[in-house]
GROMACS .gro file of C-alpha atoms in nm:
model
  494
    1UNK     CA    1   0.000   0.000   0.000
    2UNK     CA    2   0.136   0.339  -0.101
    3UNK     CA    3   0.212   0.567   0.191
    4UNK     CA    4  -0.017   0.873   0.210
    5UNK     CA    5   0.155   1.167   0.382
    6UNK     CA    6  -0.135   1.263   0.610
    7UNK     CA    7   0.052   1.249   0.941
    8UNK     CA    8   0.322   1.501   0.867
    9UNK     CA    9   0.327   1.833   1.044
   10UNK     CA   10   0.167   2.105   0.828
   11UNK     CA   11   0.381   2.378   0.681
   12UNK     CA   12   0.366   2.708   0.874
   13UNK     CA   13   0.230   2.870   0.555
   14UNK     CA   14  -0.047   2.612   0.505
   15UNK     CA   15  -0.409   2.698   0.597
   16UNK     CA   16  -0.519   2.559   0.936
   17UNK     CA   17  -0.673   2.213   0.934
   18UNK     CA   18  -1.036   2.169   1.034
   19UNK     CA   19  -1.083   2.008   1.372
   20UNK     CA   20  -1.353   1.791   1.213
   21UNK     CA   21  -1.473   1.753   0.856
   22UNK     CA   22  -1.847   1.814   0.794
   23UNK     CA   23  -1.917   1.469   0.647
   24UNK     CA   24  -2.267   1.345   0.564
   25UNK     CA   25  -2.305   0.967   0.552
   26UNK     CA   26  -2.686   0.964   0.546
   27UNK     CA   27  -2.756   1.139   0.214
   28UNK     CA   28  -2.838   0.988  -0.123
   29UNK     CA   29  -2.480   1.050  -0.235
   30UNK     CA   30  -2.362   0.761  -0.013
   31UNK     CA   31  -2.425   0.394  -0.102
   32UNK     CA   32  -2.537   0.237   0.225
   33UNK     CA   33  -2.430  -0.118   0.128
   34UNK     CA   34  -2.081  -0.017   0.012
   35UNK     CA   35  -1.757  -0.074   0.203
   36UNK     CA   36  -1.651   0.174   0.469
   37UNK     CA   37  -1.370   0.303   0.246
   38UNK     CA   38  -1.610   0.365  -0.043
   39UNK     CA   39  -1.870   0.535   0.178
   40UNK     CA   40  -1.599   0.760   0.322
   41UNK     CA   41  -1.479   0.842  -0.030
   42UNK     CA   42  -1.834   0.935  -0.135
   43UNK     CA   43  -1.884   1.154   0.173
   44UNK     CA   44  -1.550   1.330   0.115
   45UNK     CA   45  -1.635   1.391  -0.252
   46UNK     CA   46  -1.971   1.539  -0.153
   47UNK     CA   47  -1.806   1.773   0.100
   48UNK     CA   48  -1.555   1.891  -0.161
   49UNK     CA   49  -1.809   1.938  -0.441
   50UNK     CA   50  -2.052   2.128  -0.216
   51UNK     CA   51  -1.777   2.363  -0.103
   52UNK     CA   52  -1.779   2.249   0.261
   53UNK     CA   53  -1.403   2.215   0.227
   54UNK     CA   54  -1.235   2.458  -0.011
   55UNK     CA   55  -0.967   2.406  -0.278
   56UNK     CA   56  -0.621   2.401  -0.122
   57UNK     CA   57  -0.755   2.333   0.226
   58UNK     CA   58  -0.570   2.059   0.419
   59UNK     CA   59  -0.749   1.735   0.504
   60UNK     CA   60  -0.712   1.585   0.852
   61UNK     CA   61  -0.443   1.325   0.921
   62UNK     CA   62  -0.569   0.972   0.864
   63UNK     CA   63  -0.562   0.888   1.237
   64UNK     CA   64  -0.767   1.200   1.319
   65UNK     CA   65  -1.029   1.124   1.054
   66UNK     CA   66  -1.045   0.760   1.161
   67UNK     CA   67  -1.116   0.871   1.516
   68UNK     CA   68  -1.385   1.116   1.397
   69UNK     CA   69  -1.566   0.869   1.172
   70UNK     CA   70  -1.511   0.545   1.366
   71UNK     CA   71  -1.365   0.378   1.055
   72UNK     CA   72  -1.037   0.188   1.053
   73UNK     CA   73  -0.733   0.387   0.952
   74UNK     CA   74  -0.681   0.159   0.650
   75UNK     CA   75  -1.025   0.264   0.521
   76UNK     CA   76  -0.929   0.632   0.554
   77UNK     CA   77  -0.599   0.578   0.370
   78UNK     CA   78  -0.783   0.391   0.091
   79UNK     CA   79  -1.038   0.675   0.059
   80UNK     CA   80  -0.759   0.933   0.043
   81UNK     CA   81  -0.575   0.731  -0.225
   82UNK     CA   82  -0.889   0.727  -0.438
   83UNK     CA   83  -0.944   1.101  -0.389
   84UNK     CA   84  -0.591   1.162  -0.517
   85UNK     CA   85  -0.635   0.923  -0.809
   86UNK     CA   86  -0.961   1.091  -0.915
   87UNK     CA   87  -0.819   1.441  -0.888
   88UNK     CA   88  -1.010   1.558  -0.582
   89UNK     CA   89  -0.702   1.577  -0.360
   90UNK     CA   90  -0.326   1.624  -0.380
   91UNK     CA   91  -0.058   1.480  -0.152
   92UNK     CA   92   0.274   1.646  -0.072
   93UNK     CA   93   0.539   1.460   0.128
   94UNK     CA   94   0.623   1.660   0.437
   95UNK     CA   95   0.305   1.868   0.420
   96UNK     CA   96   0.004   1.636   0.401
   97UNK     CA   97  -0.304   1.582   0.187
   98UNK     CA   98  -0.497   1.879   0.048
   99UNK     CA   99  -0.814   1.938  -0.150
  100UNK     CA  100  -0.714   1.981  -0.515
  101UNK     CA  101  -0.676   2.337  -0.640
  102UNK     CA  102  -0.910   2.255  -0.930
  103UNK     CA  103  -1.201   2.018  -0.886
  104UNK     CA  104  -1.277   1.777  -1.175
  105UNK     CA  105  -1.530   1.909  -1.425
  106UNK     CA  106  -1.776   1.626  -1.371
  107UNK     CA  107  -1.800   1.723  -1.006
  108UNK     CA  108  -1.845   2.092  -1.079
  109UNK     CA  109  -2.131   2.015  -1.318
  110UNK     CA  110  -2.317   1.839  -1.038
  111UNK     CA  111  -2.337   2.152  -0.825
  112UNK     CA  112  -2.678   2.304  -0.773
  113UNK     CA  113  -2.759   2.629  -0.948
  114UNK     CA  114  -2.746   2.935  -0.726
  115UNK     CA  115  -3.079   3.077  -0.613
  116UNK     CA  116  -3.095   3.445  -0.704
  117UNK     CA  117  -3.316   3.681  -0.504
  118UNK     CA  118  -3.327   4.026  -0.660
  119UNK     CA  119  -3.300   4.308  -0.407
  120UNK     CA  120  -3.495   4.631  -0.459
  121UNK     CA  121  -3.305   4.880  -0.672
  122UNK     CA  122  -3.200   5.203  -0.504
  123UNK     CA  123  -3.106   5.420  -0.803
  124UNK     CA  124  -3.225   5.776  -0.856
  125UNK     CA  125  -3.609   5.808  -0.851
  126UNK     CA  126  -3.643   5.484  -0.651
  127UNK     CA  127  -3.885   5.491  -0.361
  128UNK     CA  128  -3.781   5.402  -0.006
  129UNK     CA  129  -3.447   5.587   0.000
  130UNK     CA  130  -3.372   5.824   0.286
  131UNK     CA  131  -3.116   6.071   0.416
  132UNK     CA  132  -3.005   6.122   0.775
  133UNK     CA  133  -2.846   6.449   0.878
  134UNK     CA  134  -2.478   6.408   0.969
  135UNK     CA  135  -2.520   6.578   1.306
  136UNK     CA  136  -2.811   6.350   1.387
  137UNK     CA  137  -2.611   6.047   1.276
  138UNK     CA  138  -2.328   6.145   1.510
  139UNK     CA  139  -2.572   6.171   1.798
  140UNK     CA  140  -2.724   5.836   1.713
  141UNK     CA  141  -2.379   5.676   1.710
  142UNK     CA  142  -2.316   5.825   2.052
  143UNK     CA  143  -2.644   5.687   2.187
  144UNK     CA  144  -2.569   5.342   2.045
  145UNK     CA  145  -2.221   5.345   2.197
  146UNK     CA  146  -2.349   5.451   2.537
  147UNK     CA  147  -2.616   5.180   2.532
  148UNK     CA  148  -2.365   4.914   2.435
  149UNK     CA  149  -2.127   5.019   2.712
  150UNK     CA  150  -2.415   4.988   2.957
  151UNK     CA  151  -2.514   4.646   2.820
  152UNK     CA  152  -2.760   4.495   3.067
  153UNK     CA  153  -2.917   4.162   3.144
  154UNK     CA  154  -3.231   4.260   2.954
  155UNK     CA  155  -3.057   4.155   2.632
  156UNK     CA  156  -2.988   3.808   2.771
  157UNK     CA  157  -3.344   3.675   2.785
  158UNK     CA  158  -3.675   3.694   2.602
  159UNK     CA  159  -3.865   4.012   2.672
  160UNK     CA  160  -4.209   4.167   2.646
  161UNK     CA  161  -4.362   4.076   2.307
  162UNK     CA  162  -4.453   4.444   2.272
  163UNK     CA  163  -4.092   4.563   2.312
  164UNK     CA  164  -3.917   4.781   2.571
  165UNK     CA  165  -4.138   5.007   2.778
  166UNK     CA  166  -3.881   5.288   2.753
  167UNK     CA  167  -3.917   5.317   2.376
  168UNK     CA  168  -4.294   5.265   2.391
  169UNK     CA  169  -4.318   5.558   2.633
  170UNK     CA  170  -4.110   5.777   2.400
  171UNK     CA  171  -4.330   5.680   2.104
  172UNK     CA  172  -4.646   5.757   2.303
  173UNK     CA  173  -4.513   6.108   2.377
  174UNK     CA  174  -4.422   6.156   2.010
  175UNK     CA  175  -4.765   6.046   1.886
  176UNK     CA  176  -4.939   6.286   2.124
  177UNK     CA  177  -4.735   6.588   2.018
  178UNK     CA  178  -4.702   6.509   1.646
  179UNK     CA  179  -5.024   6.328   1.557
  180UNK     CA  180  -5.274   6.422   1.827
  181UNK     CA  181  -5.300   6.061   1.938
  182UNK     CA  182  -5.328   6.001   2.310
  183UNK     CA  183  -5.247   5.644   2.413
  184UNK     CA  184  -5.088   5.455   2.697
  185UNK     CA  185  -4.746   5.295   2.636
  186UNK     CA  186  -4.912   4.959   2.710
  187UNK     CA  187  -5.113   5.006   2.391
  188UNK     CA  188  -4.801   5.029   2.175
  189UNK     CA  189  -4.620   4.732   2.024
  190UNK     CA  190  -4.284   4.752   1.849
  191UNK     CA  191  -4.243   4.570   1.518
  192UNK     CA  192  -3.987   4.544   1.242
  193UNK     CA  193  -4.200   4.767   1.019
  194UNK     CA  194  -4.549   4.846   0.897
  195UNK     CA  195  -4.595   4.524   0.703
  196UNK     CA  196  -4.485   4.323   1.006
  197UNK     CA  197  -4.745   4.504   1.216
  198UNK     CA  198  -5.005   4.436   0.947
  199UNK     CA  199  -4.937   4.062   0.955
  200UNK     CA  200  -4.951   4.041   1.334
  201UNK     CA  201  -5.265   4.248   1.378
  202UNK     CA  202  -5.464   4.082   1.100
  203UNK     CA  203  -5.369   3.742   1.241
  204UNK     CA  204  -5.516   3.847   1.575
  205UNK     CA  205  -5.847   3.990   1.452
  206UNK     CA  206  -5.935   3.790   1.139
  207UNK     CA  207  -5.969   3.432   1.025
  208UNK     CA  208  -5.853   3.287   0.693
  209UNK     CA  209  -6.051   3.408   0.394
  210UNK     CA  210  -6.194   3.717   0.565
  211UNK     CA  211  -6.228   4.023   0.335
  212UNK     CA  212  -6.011   4.331   0.389
  213UNK     CA  213  -6.084   4.662   0.218
  214UNK     CA  214  -5.780   4.789   0.024
  215UNK     CA  215  -5.742   5.122  -0.156
  216UNK     CA  216  -5.739   5.103  -0.537
  217UNK     CA  217  -5.496   5.235  -0.648
  218UNK     CA  218  -5.298   5.148  -0.340
  219UNK     CA  219  -4.979   5.012  -0.193
  220UNK     CA  220  -4.914   4.686  -0.383
  221UNK     CA  221  -4.685   4.540  -0.118
  222UNK     CA  222  -4.950   4.577   0.153
  223UNK     CA  223  -5.203   4.411  -0.075
  224UNK     CA  224  -4.955   4.128  -0.141
  225UNK     CA  225  -4.904   4.086   0.234
  226UNK     CA  226  -5.278   4.062   0.294
  227UNK     CA  227  -5.316   3.801   0.020
  228UNK     CA  228  -5.010   3.606   0.135
  229UNK     CA  229  -5.157   3.578   0.483
  230UNK     CA  230  -5.468   3.412   0.343
  231UNK     CA  231  -5.715   3.702   0.352
  232UNK     CA  232  -5.924   3.840   0.065
  233UNK     CA  233  -5.815   4.183  -0.057
  234UNK     CA  234  -6.123   4.377  -0.169
  235UNK     CA  235  -6.048   4.668  -0.403
  236UNK     CA  236  -6.219   4.994  -0.301
  237UNK     CA  237  -6.182   5.294  -0.536
  238UNK     CA  238  -6.007   5.613  -0.426
  239UNK     CA  239  -6.103   5.964  -0.540
  240UNK     CA  240  -5.980   6.312  -0.449
  241UNK     CA  241  -6.131   6.273  -0.101
  242UNK     CA  242  -5.977   5.932  -0.028
  243UNK     CA  243  -6.129   5.587   0.008
  244UNK     CA  244  -6.490   5.571  -0.118
  245UNK     CA  245  -6.656   5.411   0.184
  246UNK     CA  246  -6.991   5.355   0.011
  247UNK     CA  247  -6.816   5.152  -0.261
  248UNK     CA  248  -6.650   4.939   0.007
  249UNK     CA  249  -6.986   4.873   0.174
  250UNK     CA  250  -7.125   4.757  -0.159
  251UNK     CA  251  -6.824   4.539  -0.247
  252UNK     CA  252  -6.778   4.371   0.093
  253UNK     CA  253  -7.043   4.472   0.350
  254UNK     CA  254  -6.922   4.208   0.597
  255UNK     CA  255  -6.556   4.310   0.592
  256UNK     CA  256  -6.404   4.335   0.940
  257UNK     CA  257  -6.095   4.533   0.843
  258UNK     CA  258  -5.990   4.815   0.612
  259UNK     CA  259  -5.630   4.909   0.527
  260UNK     CA  260  -5.595   5.280   0.444
  261UNK     CA  261  -5.331   5.553   0.406
  262UNK     CA  262  -5.546   5.855   0.498
  263UNK     CA  263  -5.281   6.120   0.567
  264UNK     CA  264  -5.096   6.072   0.239
  265UNK     CA  265  -5.263   5.819   0.014
  266UNK     CA  266  -5.031   5.589  -0.174
  267UNK     CA  267  -4.976   5.651  -0.460
  268UNK     CA  268  -5.201   5.947  -0.544
  269UNK     CA  269  -5.095   6.158  -0.244
  270UNK     CA  270  -5.447   6.282  -0.161
  271UNK     CA  271  -5.554   6.341   0.198
  272UNK     CA  272  -5.871   6.175   0.315
  273UNK     CA  273  -6.122   6.451   0.379
  274UNK     CA  274  -6.277   6.495   0.722
  275UNK     CA  275  -6.627   6.393   0.607
  276UNK     CA  276  -6.483   6.077   0.451
  277UNK     CA  277  -6.285   6.001   0.768
  278UNK     CA  278  -6.596   6.029   0.982
  279UNK     CA  279  -6.787   5.812   0.735
  280UNK     CA  280  -6.517   5.544   0.758
  281UNK     CA  281  -6.519   5.552   1.139
  282UNK     CA  282  -6.899   5.527   1.145
  283UNK     CA  283  -6.883   5.222   0.920
  284UNK     CA  284  -6.622   5.056   1.144
  285UNK     CA  285  -6.834   5.115   1.454
  286UNK     CA  286  -7.154   4.985   1.297
  287UNK     CA  287  -6.987   4.684   1.134
  288UNK     CA  288  -6.774   4.591   1.436
  289UNK     CA  289  -6.471   4.629   1.209
  290UNK     CA  290  -6.124   4.777   1.254
  291UNK     CA  291  -5.942   5.033   1.042
  292UNK     CA  292  -5.568   4.983   0.996
  293UNK     CA  293  -5.420   5.330   0.953
  294UNK     CA  294  -5.083   5.329   0.779
  295UNK     CA  295  -4.969   5.684   0.861
  296UNK     CA  296  -4.755   5.687   0.550
  297UNK     CA  297  -4.493   5.966   0.547
  298UNK     CA  298  -4.708   6.182   0.775
  299UNK     CA  299  -4.400   6.344   0.930
  300UNK     CA  300  -4.299   6.502   0.599
  301UNK     CA  301  -4.550   6.784   0.564
  302UNK     CA  302  -4.430   7.081   0.357
  303UNK     CA  303  -4.729   7.315   0.350
  304UNK     CA  304  -4.950   7.387   0.651
  305UNK     CA  305  -5.037   7.173   0.949
  306UNK     CA  306  -5.127   6.807   0.888
  307UNK     CA  307  -5.473   6.676   0.956
  308UNK     CA  308  -5.512   6.490   1.283
  309UNK     CA  309  -5.450   6.119   1.246
  310UNK     CA  310  -5.750   5.892   1.203
  311UNK     CA  311  -5.657   5.721   1.529
  312UNK     CA  312  -5.645   6.062   1.699
  313UNK     CA  313  -6.003   6.133   1.597
  314UNK     CA  314  -6.115   5.785   1.698
  315UNK     CA  315  -5.896   5.774   2.013
  316UNK     CA  316  -5.811   5.411   1.939
  317UNK     CA  317  -6.158   5.268   1.960
  318UNK     CA  318  -6.173   5.113   1.614
  319UNK     CA  319  -5.847   5.233   1.456
  320UNK     CA  320  -5.514   5.052   1.472
  321UNK     CA  321  -5.235   5.302   1.404
  322UNK     CA  322  -4.916   5.185   1.227
  323UNK     CA  323  -4.593   5.384   1.193
  324UNK     CA  324  -4.224   5.327   1.129
  325UNK     CA  325  -3.880   5.484   1.171
  326UNK     CA  326  -3.776   5.361   0.825
  327UNK     CA  327  -3.820   5.706   0.666
  328UNK     CA  328  -3.778   5.935   0.967
  329UNK     CA  329  -3.442   5.776   1.056
  330UNK     CA  330  -3.337   5.498   0.817
  331UNK     CA  331  -3.475   5.162   0.693
  332UNK     CA  332  -3.182   4.960   0.829
  333UNK     CA  333  -3.313   5.009   1.183
  334UNK     CA  334  -3.606   4.775   1.109
  335UNK     CA  335  -3.811   4.934   1.387
  336UNK     CA  336  -4.178   5.018   1.347
  337UNK     CA  337  -4.471   5.028   1.584
  338UNK     CA  338  -4.846   5.009   1.613
  339UNK     CA  339  -5.089   5.162   1.862
  340UNK     CA  340  -5.377   4.935   1.957
  341UNK     CA  341  -5.727   4.967   2.099
  342UNK     CA  342  -5.724   4.841   2.459
  343UNK     CA  343  -5.954   4.551   2.372
  344UNK     CA  344  -5.693   4.413   2.129
  345UNK     CA  345  -5.378   4.435   2.342
  346UNK     CA  346  -5.400   4.080   2.478
  347UNK     CA  347  -5.490   3.914   2.148
  348UNK     CA  348  -5.224   4.101   1.948
  349UNK     CA  349  -4.952   4.040   2.210
  350UNK     CA  350  -5.038   3.669   2.206
  351UNK     CA  351  -5.021   3.663   1.827
  352UNK     CA  352  -4.685   3.840   1.838
  353UNK     CA  353  -4.543   3.596   2.094
  354UNK     CA  354  -4.648   3.305   1.872
  355UNK     CA  355  -4.492   3.461   1.562
  356UNK     CA  356  -4.146   3.577   1.668
  357UNK     CA  357  -4.158   3.612   2.049
  358UNK     CA  358  -4.044   3.976   2.082
  359UNK     CA  359  -3.860   4.251   1.892
  360UNK     CA  360  -3.483   4.304   1.888
  361UNK     CA  361  -3.356   4.496   2.188
  362UNK     CA  362  -3.014   4.635   2.092
  363UNK     CA  363  -3.134   4.951   1.913
  364UNK     CA  364  -3.445   5.025   2.121
  365UNK     CA  365  -3.262   5.235   2.379
  366UNK     CA  366  -3.076   5.442   2.120
  367UNK     CA  367  -3.401   5.522   1.935
  368UNK     CA  368  -3.564   5.619   2.265
  369UNK     CA  369  -3.267   5.852   2.329
  370UNK     CA  370  -3.315   6.010   1.986
  371UNK     CA  371  -3.681   6.080   2.062
  372UNK     CA  372  -3.632   6.199   2.419
  373UNK     CA  373  -3.330   6.420   2.348
  374UNK     CA  374  -3.484   6.619   2.064
  375UNK     CA  375  -3.238   6.476   1.810
  376UNK     CA  376  -3.521   6.301   1.626
  377UNK     CA  377  -3.718   6.624   1.579
  378UNK     CA  378  -3.402   6.810   1.476
  379UNK     CA  379  -3.324   6.552   1.211
  380UNK     CA  380  -3.678   6.573   1.073
  381UNK     CA  381  -3.652   6.951   1.047
  382UNK     CA  382  -3.324   6.935   0.856
  383UNK     CA  383  -3.411   6.656   0.612
  384UNK     CA  384  -3.758   6.801   0.551
  385UNK     CA  385  -3.586   7.107   0.401
  386UNK     CA  386  -3.370   6.886   0.177
  387UNK     CA  387  -3.670   6.686   0.063
  388UNK     CA  388  -3.869   7.001  -0.017
  389UNK     CA  389  -3.587   7.120  -0.245
  390UNK     CA  390  -3.565   6.778  -0.408
  391UNK     CA  391  -3.943   6.765  -0.460
  392UNK     CA  392  -3.954   7.108  -0.623
  393UNK     CA  393  -3.659   7.035  -0.853
  394UNK     CA  394  -3.802   6.702  -0.968
  395UNK     CA  395  -4.153   6.836  -1.030
  396UNK     CA  396  -4.033   7.142  -1.221
  397UNK     CA  397  -3.792   6.943  -1.439
  398UNK     CA  398  -4.049   6.680  -1.533
  399UNK     CA  399  -4.309   6.944  -1.617
  400UNK     CA  400  -4.073   7.159  -1.827
  401UNK     CA  401  -3.870   6.887  -1.997
  402UNK     CA  402  -4.185   6.701  -2.106
  403UNK     CA  403  -4.329   7.017  -2.267
  404UNK     CA  404  -4.625   6.986  -2.035
  405UNK     CA  405  -4.718   6.637  -2.159
  406UNK     CA  406  -4.664   6.511  -1.804
  407UNK     CA  407  -4.890   6.653  -1.535
  408UNK     CA  408  -4.695   6.674  -1.208
  409UNK     CA  409  -4.899   6.791  -0.908
  410UNK     CA  410  -4.659   6.904  -0.636
  411UNK     CA  411  -4.744   6.702  -0.323
  412UNK     CA  412  -4.779   6.890   0.004
  413UNK     CA  413  -4.659   6.586   0.195
  414UNK     CA  414  -4.462   6.265   0.154
  415UNK     CA  415  -4.151   6.144  -0.022
  416UNK     CA  416  -4.278   6.068  -0.372
  417UNK     CA  417  -4.475   6.234  -0.647
  418UNK     CA  418  -4.690   6.116  -0.935
  419UNK     CA  419  -4.627   6.226  -1.295
  420UNK     CA  420  -4.924   6.149  -1.519
  421UNK     CA  421  -5.003   6.150  -1.888
  422UNK     CA  422  -5.349   6.230  -2.015
  423UNK     CA  423  -5.587   5.940  -1.937
  424UNK     CA  424  -5.627   5.871  -2.311
  425UNK     CA  425  -5.255   5.787  -2.350
  426UNK     CA  426  -5.181   5.417  -2.391
  427UNK     CA  427  -5.031   5.254  -2.081
  428UNK     CA  428  -4.745   5.121  -2.292
  429UNK     CA  429  -4.611   5.474  -2.340
  430UNK     CA  430  -4.515   5.502  -1.973
  431UNK     CA  431  -4.369   5.152  -1.972
  432UNK     CA  432  -4.161   5.213  -2.285
  433UNK     CA  433  -4.034   5.549  -2.160
  434UNK     CA  434  -3.937   5.414  -1.820
  435UNK     CA  435  -3.749   5.122  -1.972
  436UNK     CA  436  -3.573   5.337  -2.233
  437UNK     CA  437  -3.467   5.589  -1.969
  438UNK     CA  438  -3.349   5.318  -1.730
  439UNK     CA  439  -3.551   5.495  -1.462
  440UNK     CA  440  -3.631   5.359  -1.119
  441UNK     CA  441  -3.959   5.421  -0.942
  442UNK     CA  442  -4.289   5.254  -1.028
  443UNK     CA  443  -4.536   5.263  -1.310
  444UNK     CA  444  -4.856   5.422  -1.184
  445UNK     CA  445  -5.055   5.145  -1.354
  446UNK     CA  446  -4.886   4.884  -1.134
  447UNK     CA  447  -5.056   5.027  -0.823
  448UNK     CA  448  -5.405   4.951  -0.957
  449UNK     CA  449  -5.585   4.623  -0.892
  450UNK     CA  450  -5.931   4.647  -1.049
  451UNK     CA  451  -5.991   5.016  -1.113
  452UNK     CA  452  -5.903   5.153  -1.457
  453UNK     CA  453  -5.531   5.234  -1.439
  454UNK     CA  454  -5.387   5.570  -1.539
  455UNK     CA  455  -5.064   5.609  -1.742
  456UNK     CA  456  -4.775   5.764  -1.553
  457UNK     CA  457  -4.501   5.719  -1.297
  458UNK     CA  458  -4.461   5.705  -0.919
  459UNK     CA  459  -4.120   5.860  -0.847
  460UNK     CA  460  -3.926   5.897  -0.522
  461UNK     CA  461  -3.733   6.214  -0.448
  462UNK     CA  462  -3.604   6.146  -0.095
  463UNK     CA  463  -3.249   6.025  -0.043
  464UNK     CA  464  -3.134   6.142  -0.388
  465UNK     CA  465  -2.926   6.448  -0.474
  466UNK     CA  466  -3.090   6.731  -0.667
  467UNK     CA  467  -2.838   6.697  -0.952
  468UNK     CA  468  -2.915   6.326  -0.990
  469UNK     CA  469  -3.289   6.391  -0.977
  470UNK     CA  470  -3.273   6.660  -1.244
  471UNK     CA  471  -3.061   6.443  -1.477
  472UNK     CA  472  -3.289   6.141  -1.436
  473UNK     CA  473  -3.602   6.352  -1.478
  474UNK     CA  474  -3.471   6.507  -1.801
  475UNK     CA  475  -3.393   6.163  -1.939
  476UNK     CA  476  -3.734   6.023  -1.843
  477UNK     CA  477  -3.913   6.325  -1.990
  478UNK     CA  478  -3.717   6.298  -2.315
  479UNK     CA  479  -3.800   5.930  -2.350
  480UNK     CA  480  -4.164   6.005  -2.270
  481UNK     CA  481  -4.178   6.256  -2.556
  482UNK     CA  482  -4.008   6.008  -2.787
  483UNK     CA  483  -4.258   5.737  -2.698
  484UNK     CA  484  -4.548   5.975  -2.750
  485UNK     CA  485  -4.414   6.081  -3.091
  486UNK     CA  486  -4.378   5.717  -3.188
  487UNK     CA  487  -4.738   5.646  -3.094
  488UNK     CA  488  -4.860   5.947  -3.297
  489UNK     CA  489  -4.705   5.819  -3.624
  490UNK     CA  490  -4.962   5.679  -3.868
  491UNK     CA  491  -4.931   5.308  -3.934
  492UNK     CA  492  -4.754   5.218  -4.263
  493UNK     CA  493  -4.961   5.077  -4.544
  494UNK     CA  494  -4.873   4.729  -4.657
   0.00000   0.00000   0.00000
């Protein structure tokens, strides 16, 4: 039997050996009735092909591997000899046995294809981008550092499914001053975002197949969440006053929930009028239903005082209020919250505990410090000015560069705007222009479910520089004009 140099001391320059190899003897890649040497060879091949041991990495000495696997050392030596013969390993006298630098082609071909998950694009005009003021960021870093230095036992065990009381108290104070919503900290639950809150709350108040009113046009991701959770999304038209409650009553009179964005409707940007708000609350009371208020971008008001939140009017009788720090600070925090009617606290907390136990604790204290210190309000004031400038530059450029063919109402609130063609324009014009310009953002038509879609774009202006916005807007406007000219050409005769 040829001597395999697996017991030599490794070279000082060689990569460290694994204490144990991750070998799988139970999979379909191993022939159960084969000899121990052959089964070990198959397991080693599988580990190499799957990348569990990398090219050039040293394999354990034969005695070590024999002890790990329970096989005789002769079986290990035989398996190593076959690995070398088949090109999976290389042996160097004085150094040991290593995985080959290049794995045989037949093994590479057997590898599974990589699963690709496309992340949302964050180019200019994309929605969901934010900016945090540098001074505010420095303060946040300081709060995080102080909290980490004071690391306590609260991080070492499972906590309240609603999250830390300290941050819930700070949020309650913020909601009272900013949104006119008076609630006890016990009524607040921290989440990883609005959609997370939506899943938890609907799971606590509905059963599978129950109808939920959804604005049309509306936020497609919220609709997708509702459908994914097994509920029926009922499209309710939106006009210049907001959700048309009477249409919802006709479409699904027995609905027990309605998802709305009353302060800044997505995507149209309209505010739900006070008569319509009262009509919605009256319906919820009479039907024994709940309204889920997504207070979308309510903090970014550019002209005048915002209307009181729906939950503020209702005082959390039938309204469940949902907010997030994704836009007011930054999305990477993954911290949102909801304010609940007292009657739902127990059911929602139980649903939360069954879903993911409780929210992350490391950043809660730092966010509470931002709110309590005034740094949060200061950041909002500074970035609101930046976003106003960005909004104005984007709207003016789109209007001028498109020769007025795009109608661009300047929103008084929020972080996106809608640029629309005349309703008679074919929907393909917007799609062709967006693709030709390589523009981010959404097609307005993609936010419609059943209502007749309008041609245009939903474009974000937050988190992008004015120069980038202007350049992208000019390109999108130019491609829009080109697409319109192409559609105006008479068809050629055969």
